[in-house]
Amino acid sequence: MGEQVTEALGRVIAGRRDIRRYRPDAVEPELLERVLEAGHSAPSVGHSQPWRFVVVRSPETRERAAHLADTARLRQARDLLPERAARLLDLKLEGLREAPIGIVVACDRRTPANGVLGRATFTETDVWSCACAIQNMWLTARSLGLGMGWVTLFEPSDLAGLIGAPEGVETLGWMCLGWPDERPPGPGLQRASWSTKLPLEDVVLEERWPEGDGAPAQPLSHLRAPDGDALVEAGDGADTLLAPPESLGVLDRALNRVVATSGPQTSGGRLVLAGADHPVVELGVSAYEPHVTSDVLGHALADPSSLGAAHARAAGLAVDVVDAGVSELVTGAIDARPGGKRGNLRDADALTDDDLERCVTVGENVGRRAAADGLVVLGEVGVGNTTVAAALTCALLGVDADDVVGLGSGADAAMSKRKLEVVSAALERSGTFGSDADAARRALRCLGGPEIAVLTGVCLAAADAGTTIVLDGLATSVAALVACRLEPAVQGYLVAGQRSREKGHALVLTELGLEPLLDLRLRAGEGVGGVLAAGMLLRGLEARRTSIRTTD
């Protein structure tokens, strides 16, 4: 707006004072309206406009308000040491009787917090919005030569009763408005030696609260997050298409993430399909025999009859198959087979420490190589691994088994009940977990599976290489969640390919802060949902490149 406007605003802010002495001259209606309009122009959470301005001109009402303030000040003085109390009573803290206009600012909180965009998390933002309105009014009054004073020497219920505010409407205080009879060069309480203004450096903190002052240690990530400038450039590139910004919704946002991480020239990728058997199958939680896992992995290598591999090749993706421990060795697969004894979750831990490290390390090696081809799509095969993934989800999110355990592929009601019992028993055996990196690693060892550990490693390495990772169902998403707990920056490289029918999947995606590209009620596994989403991404990237070439 120009240097003059900036300088004028700075003078108004610097000259704002809490005025307590007023002349009896009337305030012109047009000036009052300008002050109220400034308040009404304040920012409000979810554009809720929760403020209400009760304009009071009646001398009788102003006198009753002054009486309430006098009473509150005496009550407050009783709680202070005698010398401090005497100084409080010496201070003039309000101009309720002198100011010709009073404005009670109230916040109408009768709309439920969940019904206002942005207030469900910070439920007090409606009150903060009203505080912004007060500041607007205060600065505008100052710019017009008027004085304003914010009086909070009231019991809130008394002030609400004075103006007849209904239940659910909270008052933020009484604003005195009029022509000032003082020109204080500095804040009144500071001039009265009640308090001093802190230096700016005492109230500015860098990055976060200092750890030596009771703050918890910051969760550090050794990986770099996606570059903010690259994200902005990705959005600018999308604007070359003849369409409103983000007209493709979630897909446009996902494409921006791919452009910022993998790059705009990305034209291919690789499906990493990891499979493993699970001892938990012996407890009757799956409708399939364990050999199905090795059968699927073998077909993914040998011919296109494997659903995930067939869709991957149709989308132009290469396929890596990882044998993380199946009944029959899969010839040609990448070897990540654990060597130690594996537990069934209910009675013993899923993996040994050594096997966990081996699986994660193999996954990192696979992810590092796959990242060179473009998109990295995660897929898994493992009879019984929906039980494993459900248990790991409960441990990481701190939720009950009832909220996560679903039917699984081909299961009936009786099998689902057994599955719920097994997950509940496994959680009781393993105990509670925190949300830090050590807790995530322990949860993966106690309740995870080798293929989930492999995919965790893939996520870590692919993110380290700066490549987009496309998730499939619950098992791949919970692997990504573990990776994020180990290295928080991983989240910036993730795209949710789909939301499956598994109950816990939506919970995990919410924890990851991801919206799925597809919601097709898939139960296929094998990375099919991730591959379908990757195909959409690759076509979207090509459309953007075509648009840019045409524009040029």
Coordinates of C-alpha atoms in Angstrom, one line a residue:
M1 CA 0.0 0.0 0.0
G2 CA 3.0 2.3 0.1
E3 CA 5.5 3.6 2.6
Q4 CA 3.2 6.4 3.8
V5 CA 0.5 3.9 4.8
T6 CA 3.0 1.7 6.5
E7 CA 4.4 4.6 8.5
A8 CA 0.9 5.8 9.4
L9 CA -0.1 2.3 10.6
G10 CA 3.1 2.1 12.7
R11 CA 2.3 5.5 14.4
V12 CA -1.3 4.4 15.1
I13 CA -0.1 1.1 16.7
A14 CA 2.7 2.8 18.7
G15 CA 0.2 5.5 19.9
R16 CA -2.6 3.2 21.0
R17 CA -3.3 3.6 24.7
D18 CA -5.9 2.3 27.1
I19 CA -7.7 5.6 27.8
R20 CA -9.3 6.1 31.2
R21 CA -10.2 9.8 31.2
Y22 CA -12.8 11.3 28.8
R23 CA -14.5 14.5 27.9
P24 CA -18.3 14.5 27.9
D25 CA -18.6 15.5 24.2
A26 CA -20.8 13.3 22.1
V27 CA -19.3 10.9 19.5
E28 CA -20.8 11.5 16.1
P29 CA -22.8 8.5 14.8
E30 CA -20.7 8.2 11.6
L31 CA -17.6 7.9 13.7
L32 CA -19.1 5.2 15.9
E33 CA -20.2 3.4 12.8
R34 CA -16.6 3.5 11.4
V35 CA -15.3 2.0 14.7
L36 CA -17.9 -0.8 14.7
E37 CA -17.4 -1.5 11.0
A38 CA -13.7 -1.9 11.7
G39 CA -14.5 -4.5 14.4
H40 CA -16.9 -6.2 12.0
S41 CA -14.0 -6.4 9.4
A42 CA -11.8 -8.4 11.6
P43 CA -10.7 -11.9 10.7
S44 CA -12.8 -14.7 12.1
V45 CA -12.2 -18.5 12.2
G46 CA -14.3 -20.1 9.5
H47 CA -15.8 -16.7 8.7
S48 CA -18.1 -17.4 11.7
Q49 CA -18.2 -13.7 12.7
P50 CA -19.0 -14.6 16.3
W51 CA -18.8 -11.1 17.7
R52 CA -21.7 -9.1 18.9
F53 CA -21.4 -5.4 19.8
V54 CA -23.8 -4.1 22.4
V55 CA -23.7 -0.3 22.3
V56 CA -24.6 1.3 25.6
R57 CA -25.4 5.0 25.9
S58 CA -27.7 5.0 29.0
P59 CA -26.1 6.8 32.0
E60 CA -28.0 4.4 34.3
T61 CA -26.5 1.3 32.7
R62 CA -23.1 2.9 32.6
E63 CA -23.4 3.7 36.3
R64 CA -24.4 0.1 37.1
A65 CA -21.4 -1.1 35.1
A66 CA -19.1 1.2 37.1
H67 CA -20.6 -0.1 40.3
L68 CA -19.8 -3.7 39.2
A69 CA -16.2 -2.6 38.3
D70 CA -15.7 -0.9 41.7
T71 CA -16.8 -4.1 43.5
A72 CA -14.6 -6.3 41.5
R73 CA -11.6 -4.1 42.1
L74 CA -12.1 -4.2 45.8
R75 CA -12.4 -7.9 45.8
Q76 CA -9.2 -8.2 43.8
A77 CA -7.4 -5.9 46.2
R78 CA -8.3 -8.2 49.1
D79 CA -6.1 -10.9 47.6
L80 CA -3.0 -8.6 47.3
L81 CA -0.4 -7.6 49.9
P82 CA -1.4 -4.3 51.6
E83 CA 1.1 -2.1 49.8
R84 CA 0.2 -3.6 46.4
A85 CA -3.5 -3.4 47.2
A86 CA -3.2 0.3 48.0
R87 CA -1.5 1.0 44.7
L88 CA -4.2 -0.9 42.9
L89 CA -6.9 1.2 44.5
D90 CA -4.9 4.4 43.6
L91 CA -5.0 3.5 39.9
K92 CA -7.8 4.8 37.7
L93 CA -8.6 1.7 35.7
E94 CA -11.7 2.6 33.8
G95 CA -13.7 5.5 32.4
L96 CA -17.1 3.8 32.6
R97 CA -18.9 6.9 34.1
E98 CA -17.1 9.5 31.9
A99 CA -17.1 7.9 28.5
P100 CA -20.3 8.8 26.6
I101 CA -20.5 5.4 24.9
G102 CA -19.9 1.9 26.2
I103 CA -19.5 -1.1 23.9
V104 CA -19.8 -4.6 25.4
V105 CA -18.1 -7.0 23.0
A106 CA -19.6 -10.5 23.3
C107 CA -18.9 -13.8 21.6
D108 CA -21.8 -15.9 20.5
R109 CA -20.6 -19.4 21.2
R110 CA -23.8 -21.2 20.6
T111 CA -22.6 -22.8 17.3
P112 CA -20.9 -26.1 18.1
A113 CA -17.1 -26.0 17.6
N114 CA -17.3 -28.9 15.1
G115 CA -19.7 -26.8 13.0
V116 CA -17.2 -24.1 12.3
L117 CA -14.3 -24.6 10.0
G118 CA -11.0 -24.4 11.9
R119 CA -12.6 -24.4 15.4
A120 CA -12.8 -28.2 16.0
T121 CA -9.1 -28.3 17.0
F122 CA -8.6 -24.9 18.6
T123 CA -12.0 -24.4 20.2
E124 CA -11.3 -21.0 21.6
T125 CA -10.7 -19.4 18.2
D126 CA -14.1 -17.8 18.2
V127 CA -13.0 -15.8 21.3
W128 CA -9.7 -15.0 19.6
S129 CA -11.6 -13.7 16.6
C130 CA -13.5 -11.3 18.9
A131 CA -10.2 -10.1 20.4
C132 CA -9.1 -9.3 16.8
A133 CA -12.3 -7.3 16.4
I134 CA -11.5 -5.3 19.5
Q135 CA -8.0 -4.5 18.3
N136 CA -9.4 -3.3 15.0
M137 CA -11.8 -1.0 16.9
W138 CA -9.1 0.2 19.1
L139 CA -6.7 1.1 16.3
T140 CA -9.5 2.8 14.3
A141 CA -10.6 4.8 17.2
R142 CA -7.0 6.0 17.7
S143 CA -6.7 6.9 14.0
L144 CA -9.9 9.0 14.3
G145 CA -8.6 10.8 17.4
L146 CA -11.0 8.9 19.7
G147 CA -10.0 7.1 22.8
M148 CA -10.9 3.6 23.8
G149 CA -10.4 1.7 27.0
W150 CA -10.8 -2.1 27.6
V151 CA -12.4 -2.7 31.0
T152 CA -12.4 -6.3 32.4
L153 CA -13.0 -5.5 36.0
F154 CA -16.2 -7.5 36.0
E155 CA -17.3 -11.0 36.9
P156 CA -18.3 -12.3 33.4
S157 CA -21.6 -13.5 34.6
D158 CA -22.4 -10.0 36.1
L159 CA -21.6 -8.3 32.9
A160 CA -23.6 -10.8 30.9
G161 CA -26.5 -10.2 33.2
L162 CA -26.2 -6.5 32.8
I163 CA -26.8 -6.6 29.1
G164 CA -29.1 -9.6 29.2
A165 CA -26.9 -12.0 27.3
P166 CA -28.4 -15.4 26.8
E167 CA -26.8 -18.7 27.7
G168 CA -23.9 -19.5 25.4
V169 CA -23.0 -15.9 24.8
E170 CA -19.8 -14.8 26.6
T171 CA -18.7 -11.2 27.3
L172 CA -15.1 -10.1 26.6
G173 CA -15.3 -6.9 28.5
W174 CA -16.6 -3.3 28.3
M175 CA -15.0 -0.9 25.8
C176 CA -15.2 2.8 26.8
L177 CA -15.4 5.1 23.7
G178 CA -15.2 8.8 23.7
W179 CA -13.0 11.9 23.2
P180 CA -9.9 11.5 25.4
D181 CA -9.1 13.9 28.2
E182 CA -5.5 12.6 28.4
R183 CA -2.6 12.0 26.0
P184 CA -0.5 9.4 27.8
P185 CA 3.0 9.1 26.3
G186 CA 3.2 5.5 27.4
P187 CA 1.1 2.6 28.8
G188 CA -0.6 3.8 32.0
L189 CA 0.4 0.8 34.2
Q190 CA 4.0 1.2 33.0
R191 CA 4.0 4.9 33.9
A192 CA 2.5 4.1 37.3
S193 CA 5.4 1.6 37.9
W194 CA 2.9 -1.2 38.2
S195 CA 4.9 -3.2 35.5
T196 CA 7.5 -2.7 32.8
K197 CA 7.5 -3.6 29.2
L198 CA 9.6 -6.6 28.4
P199 CA 12.3 -6.3 25.8
L200 CA 11.4 -7.9 22.4
E201 CA 14.2 -10.5 22.7
D202 CA 12.6 -11.8 25.9
V203 CA 9.4 -12.8 24.2
V204 CA 10.7 -14.1 20.8
L205 CA 11.7 -17.7 20.7
E206 CA 13.5 -19.4 17.8
E207 CA 11.7 -22.5 16.3
R208 CA 10.3 -23.9 19.5
W209 CA 10.2 -23.6 23.3
P210 CA 13.7 -24.0 24.9
E211 CA 14.2 -27.6 26.0
G212 CA 15.8 -26.5 29.3
D213 CA 12.5 -24.9 30.4
G214 CA 10.5 -28.1 30.7
A215 CA 9.7 -28.6 27.0
P216 CA 10.0 -32.1 25.6
A217 CA 12.7 -32.9 23.2
Q218 CA 11.9 -32.1 19.6
P219 CA 11.3 -35.1 17.3
L220 CA 14.2 -34.7 14.9
S221 CA 14.3 -36.0 11.3
H222 CA 17.6 -36.6 9.6
L223 CA 15.9 -36.5 6.2
R224 CA 15.2 -33.2 4.4
A225 CA 11.6 -32.2 3.9
P226 CA 10.3 -31.3 0.5
D227 CA 11.5 -27.9 -0.6
G228 CA 8.9 -25.2 -0.1
D229 CA 9.9 -23.3 -3.2
A230 CA 9.5 -26.4 -5.3
L231 CA 6.0 -26.8 -4.0
V232 CA 5.1 -23.2 -5.0
E233 CA 6.7 -23.7 -8.4
A234 CA 4.6 -26.9 -8.9
G235 CA 1.4 -25.0 -8.2
D236 CA 2.5 -22.3 -10.6
G237 CA 3.2 -24.9 -13.3
A238 CA -0.3 -26.3 -12.9
D239 CA -1.7 -22.8 -13.6
T240 CA -0.7 -23.1 -17.2
L241 CA -3.7 -25.4 -17.8
L242 CA -6.8 -23.6 -18.9
A243 CA -8.8 -24.5 -15.7
P244 CA -9.4 -23.0 -12.3
P245 CA -6.7 -23.7 -9.7
E246 CA -6.9 -27.2 -8.2
S247 CA -9.8 -28.0 -10.5
L248 CA -8.8 -31.7 -10.2
G249 CA -9.1 -31.5 -6.4
V250 CA -7.0 -34.1 -4.5
L251 CA -5.3 -35.2 -7.7
D252 CA -4.0 -31.7 -8.4
R253 CA -2.5 -31.5 -4.9
A254 CA -0.9 -34.9 -5.3
L255 CA 0.5 -33.9 -8.7
N256 CA 2.0 -30.8 -7.1
R257 CA 3.7 -33.1 -4.5
V258 CA 5.1 -35.4 -7.2
V259 CA 6.4 -32.4 -9.2
A260 CA 8.1 -30.9 -6.1
T261 CA 9.7 -34.2 -5.0
S262 CA 10.2 -36.6 -8.0
G263 CA 10.2 -33.8 -10.5
P264 CA 8.0 -32.7 -13.4
Q265 CA 9.6 -35.1 -15.9
T266 CA 8.7 -38.2 -13.9
S267 CA 7.2 -40.7 -16.4
G268 CA 7.6 -44.1 -14.7
G269 CA 8.1 -45.8 -11.4
R270 CA 8.4 -49.1 -9.7
L271 CA 6.0 -51.3 -7.6
V272 CA 7.8 -52.8 -4.6
L273 CA 5.8 -55.9 -3.8
A274 CA 6.9 -57.5 -0.5
G275 CA 5.4 -60.7 0.9
A276 CA 5.7 -62.9 4.0
D277 CA 3.9 -65.6 5.9
H278 CA 2.6 -65.0 9.4
P279 CA 2.4 -67.4 12.3
V280 CA -0.8 -65.7 13.5
V281 CA -2.6 -67.6 10.7
E282 CA -2.4 -70.7 13.0
L283 CA -4.9 -68.9 15.3
G284 CA -7.7 -69.0 12.6
V285 CA -7.7 -65.4 11.5
S286 CA -7.6 -65.9 7.7
A287 CA -9.7 -67.7 5.1
Y288 CA -6.6 -68.6 3.0
E289 CA -3.8 -71.2 3.3
P290 CA -0.3 -69.7 3.9
H291 CA 1.0 -71.0 0.6
V292 CA -1.1 -68.5 -1.2
T293 CA 1.5 -65.8 -0.4
S294 CA 4.3 -67.6 -2.1
D295 CA 2.0 -68.5 -5.0
V296 CA 1.2 -64.8 -5.6
L297 CA 4.8 -63.7 -5.3
G298 CA 5.9 -66.4 -7.8
H299 CA 3.3 -65.4 -10.3
A300 CA 4.3 -61.7 -9.9
L301 CA 7.7 -62.7 -11.2
A302 CA 6.9 -65.3 -13.7
D303 CA 3.8 -64.2 -15.5
P304 CA 1.2 -61.4 -15.6
S305 CA -1.5 -63.4 -13.7
S306 CA -0.7 -61.7 -10.4
L307 CA -3.2 -58.8 -10.1
G308 CA -0.8 -56.2 -8.7
A309 CA 2.0 -57.0 -11.1
A310 CA -0.4 -57.1 -14.1
H311 CA -1.7 -53.6 -13.3
A312 CA 1.8 -52.3 -12.6
R313 CA 3.0 -53.4 -16.0
A314 CA -0.1 -52.0 -17.7
A315 CA 0.7 -48.6 -16.0
G316 CA 4.3 -48.7 -17.3
L317 CA 5.8 -49.5 -13.9
A318 CA 8.6 -52.0 -13.2
V319 CA 8.1 -54.6 -10.4
D320 CA 10.4 -55.6 -7.6
V321 CA 9.4 -58.7 -5.6
V322 CA 10.7 -59.1 -2.1
D323 CA 10.6 -62.4 -0.3
A324 CA 10.4 -61.4 3.4
G325 CA 9.8 -65.0 4.5
V326 CA 7.3 -67.3 2.7
S327 CA 6.7 -71.0 2.9
E328 CA 8.5 -71.7 -0.4
L329 CA 11.5 -69.8 -1.6
V330 CA 10.5 -67.5 -4.4
T331 CA 13.1 -67.8 -7.1
G332 CA 14.2 -64.5 -8.5
A333 CA 12.8 -62.4 -5.6
I334 CA 15.0 -60.1 -3.5
D335 CA 15.9 -62.0 -0.3
A336 CA 14.8 -60.5 3.0
R337 CA 13.9 -63.7 4.8
P338 CA 14.2 -63.5 8.5
G339 CA 16.4 -66.1 10.2
G340 CA 15.1 -66.0 13.7
K341 CA 12.0 -67.5 15.4
R342 CA 8.8 -65.5 14.7
G343 CA 5.9 -65.2 17.1
N344 CA 2.2 -65.2 16.5
L345 CA 1.6 -61.8 18.2
R346 CA -0.7 -63.2 20.9
D347 CA 2.0 -65.3 22.6
A348 CA 5.3 -63.9 21.4
D349 CA 6.9 -61.0 19.4
A350 CA 6.6 -61.0 15.7
L351 CA 10.3 -60.5 15.0
T352 CA 13.7 -60.6 16.7
D353 CA 15.8 -57.5 16.9
D354 CA 18.2 -58.8 14.4
D355 CA 15.5 -59.8 11.9
L356 CA 13.8 -56.4 12.3
E357 CA 17.1 -54.7 11.4
R358 CA 17.7 -57.0 8.4
C359 CA 14.3 -56.4 7.0
V360 CA 14.5 -52.6 7.3
T361 CA 18.0 -52.6 5.8
V362 CA 16.9 -54.7 2.8
G363 CA 14.0 -52.4 2.4
E364 CA 16.3 -49.4 2.4
N365 CA 18.4 -50.9 -0.3
V366 CA 15.3 -51.7 -2.4
G367 CA 13.9 -48.3 -1.9
R368 CA 17.1 -46.6 -2.9
R369 CA 17.2 -48.4 -6.2
A370 CA 13.5 -48.0 -6.9
A371 CA 13.7 -44.3 -6.4
A372 CA 15.9 -43.9 -9.4
D373 CA 13.0 -45.0 -11.7
G374 CA 10.4 -42.4 -10.6
L375 CA 7.4 -43.1 -8.4
V376 CA 7.8 -45.8 -5.7
V377 CA 4.6 -47.7 -5.2
L378 CA 4.2 -49.9 -2.1
G379 CA 2.4 -53.3 -2.3
E380 CA 2.2 -56.3 0.0
V381 CA 1.1 -59.9 0.0
G382 CA 0.7 -61.9 3.2
V383 CA -2.0 -64.2 4.3
G384 CA -3.0 -63.0 7.8
N385 CA -1.3 -59.6 7.5
T386 CA -4.5 -57.6 8.0
T387 CA -4.4 -59.0 11.6
V388 CA -0.8 -57.9 11.9
A389 CA -1.5 -54.5 10.4
A390 CA -4.5 -54.0 12.7
A391 CA -2.5 -54.8 15.8
L392 CA 0.3 -52.5 14.8
T393 CA -2.2 -49.7 14.0
C394 CA -3.8 -50.0 17.5
A395 CA -0.3 -49.8 19.1
L396 CA 0.8 -46.8 17.1
L397 CA -2.4 -44.8 17.4
G398 CA -3.4 -45.9 20.9
V399 CA -6.9 -47.0 19.8
D400 CA -8.9 -50.1 20.8
A401 CA -9.0 -53.2 18.6
D402 CA -12.8 -52.7 18.0
D403 CA -12.0 -49.4 16.2
V404 CA -9.6 -51.1 13.8
V405 CA -10.2 -54.8 13.2
G406 CA -12.2 -55.5 10.1
L407 CA -13.3 -58.6 8.2
G408 CA -10.3 -59.0 6.0
S409 CA -10.4 -60.7 2.6
G410 CA -12.7 -63.6 2.5
A411 CA -13.4 -63.7 6.2
D412 CA -16.7 -64.4 7.9
A413 CA -18.2 -63.2 11.2
A414 CA -16.7 -66.0 13.3
M415 CA -13.2 -65.4 11.8
S416 CA -13.6 -61.7 12.5
K417 CA -14.4 -62.4 16.1
R418 CA -11.3 -64.6 16.5
K419 CA -9.2 -61.8 14.8
L420 CA -10.5 -59.3 17.3
E421 CA -9.7 -61.6 20.2
V422 CA -6.1 -62.2 18.9
V423 CA -5.4 -58.4 18.4
S424 CA -6.8 -57.6 21.8
A425 CA -4.6 -60.3 23.4
A426 CA -1.6 -59.2 21.5
L427 CA -2.0 -55.6 22.7
E428 CA -2.5 -56.7 26.3
R429 CA 0.7 -58.8 26.1
S430 CA 2.8 -56.1 24.5
G431 CA 1.6 -53.2 26.7
T432 CA 1.3 -49.5 25.7
F433 CA 3.5 -47.6 23.3
G434 CA 4.4 -44.0 23.0
S435 CA 4.6 -41.9 19.9
D436 CA 8.4 -41.5 19.6
A437 CA 10.8 -43.3 17.3
D438 CA 11.9 -45.9 19.9
A439 CA 8.3 -46.8 20.6
A440 CA 7.6 -47.2 16.9
R441 CA 10.5 -49.5 16.4
R442 CA 9.5 -51.6 19.4
A443 CA 5.9 -51.8 18.1
L444 CA 7.1 -52.9 14.7
R445 CA 9.2 -55.7 16.4
C446 CA 6.5 -56.8 18.7
L447 CA 3.4 -56.6 16.4
G448 CA 4.6 -56.0 12.9
G449 CA 5.5 -58.4 10.1
P450 CA 8.7 -58.8 8.0
E451 CA 7.1 -57.4 4.9
I452 CA 5.8 -54.3 6.8
A453 CA 9.4 -53.8 8.1
V454 CA 10.7 -54.1 4.6
L455 CA 8.3 -51.5 3.3
T456 CA 9.2 -49.2 6.3
G457 CA 12.8 -49.3 5.0
V458 CA 11.6 -48.6 1.4
C459 CA 9.8 -45.5 2.7
L460 CA 12.9 -44.2 4.5
A461 CA 15.2 -44.7 1.6
A462 CA 12.8 -43.4 -1.1
A463 CA 12.1 -40.2 1.0
D464 CA 15.9 -39.8 1.5
A465 CA 16.3 -39.9 -2.3
G466 CA 13.6 -37.2 -2.7
T467 CA 11.1 -39.5 -4.4
T468 CA 7.3 -39.7 -4.1
I469 CA 5.9 -42.8 -2.4
V470 CA 2.4 -44.0 -3.4
L471 CA 0.7 -46.0 -0.7
D472 CA -1.9 -48.8 -1.2
G473 CA -3.9 -50.3 1.7
L474 CA -3.7 -50.6 5.5
A475 CA -0.4 -52.6 5.6
T476 CA 1.5 -50.2 3.4
S477 CA 0.1 -47.2 5.1
V478 CA 1.0 -48.4 8.6
A479 CA 4.5 -49.1 7.3
A480 CA 4.7 -45.5 6.2
L481 CA 3.4 -44.4 9.6
V482 CA 6.2 -46.3 11.3
A483 CA 8.7 -44.6 8.9
C484 CA 7.2 -41.2 9.8
R485 CA 7.7 -41.9 13.5
L486 CA 11.3 -42.8 12.8
E487 CA 11.9 -39.8 10.4
P488 CA 9.0 -37.2 10.5
A489 CA 10.1 -35.7 7.1
V490 CA 9.0 -38.9 5.3
Q491 CA 5.4 -37.5 5.4
G492 CA 6.1 -34.9 2.9
Y493 CA 6.9 -37.6 0.2
L494 CA 3.7 -39.7 0.7
V495 CA 0.7 -39.9 -1.5
A496 CA -2.3 -42.0 -0.4
G497 CA -3.3 -44.0 -3.5
Q498 CA -6.6 -45.3 -2.1
R499 CA -8.7 -45.9 1.0
S500 CA -9.4 -49.5 1.4
R501 CA -12.3 -51.2 3.2
E502 CA -10.2 -52.0 6.3
K503 CA -11.6 -50.1 9.2
G504 CA -8.3 -48.9 10.5
H505 CA -7.1 -47.6 7.2
A506 CA -8.9 -44.3 7.4
L507 CA -7.5 -43.8 10.9
V508 CA -4.0 -44.3 9.7
L509 CA -4.4 -41.9 6.7
T510 CA -5.8 -39.3 9.0
E511 CA -2.8 -39.6 11.3
L512 CA -0.6 -39.3 8.2
G513 CA -2.5 -36.2 7.1
L514 CA -3.3 -37.7 3.7
E515 CA -6.4 -37.7 1.5
P516 CA -6.8 -40.7 -0.8
L517 CA -6.9 -40.4 -4.5
L518 CA -9.3 -43.4 -4.9
D519 CA -12.1 -44.9 -2.8
L520 CA -13.2 -48.0 -4.6
R521 CA -13.7 -50.4 -1.6
L522 CA -10.8 -52.5 -2.8
R523 CA -9.7 -55.6 -0.9
A524 CA -7.2 -56.8 -3.5
G525 CA -3.9 -56.0 -1.8
E526 CA -0.8 -56.5 -3.9
G527 CA -0.4 -52.8 -4.4
V528 CA -3.3 -52.6 -6.9
G529 CA -4.9 -49.4 -5.5
G530 CA -1.5 -47.7 -5.3
V531 CA -0.7 -48.8 -8.9
L532 CA -4.1 -47.4 -10.2
A533 CA -3.4 -44.1 -8.4
A534 CA 0.2 -44.1 -9.8
G535 CA -1.3 -44.4 -13.3
M536 CA -3.5 -41.4 -12.7
L537 CA -0.5 -39.4 -11.5
L538 CA 1.6 -40.3 -14.5
R539 CA -1.1 -39.3 -16.9
G540 CA -1.7 -36.1 -15.0
L541 CA 2.0 -35.3 -15.2
E542 CA 2.0 -35.9 -19.0
A543 CA -1.0 -33.6 -19.3
R544 CA 0.8 -30.8 -17.5
R545 CA 3.9 -31.3 -19.7
T546 CA 1.8 -31.3 -22.8
S547 CA 0.2 -28.0 -21.7
I548 CA 3.5 -26.4 -21.0
R549 CA 4.9 -27.5 -24.5
T550 CA 1.7 -26.1 -26.2
T551 CA 2.0 -22.8 -24.3
D552 CA 5.7 -22.5 -25.2

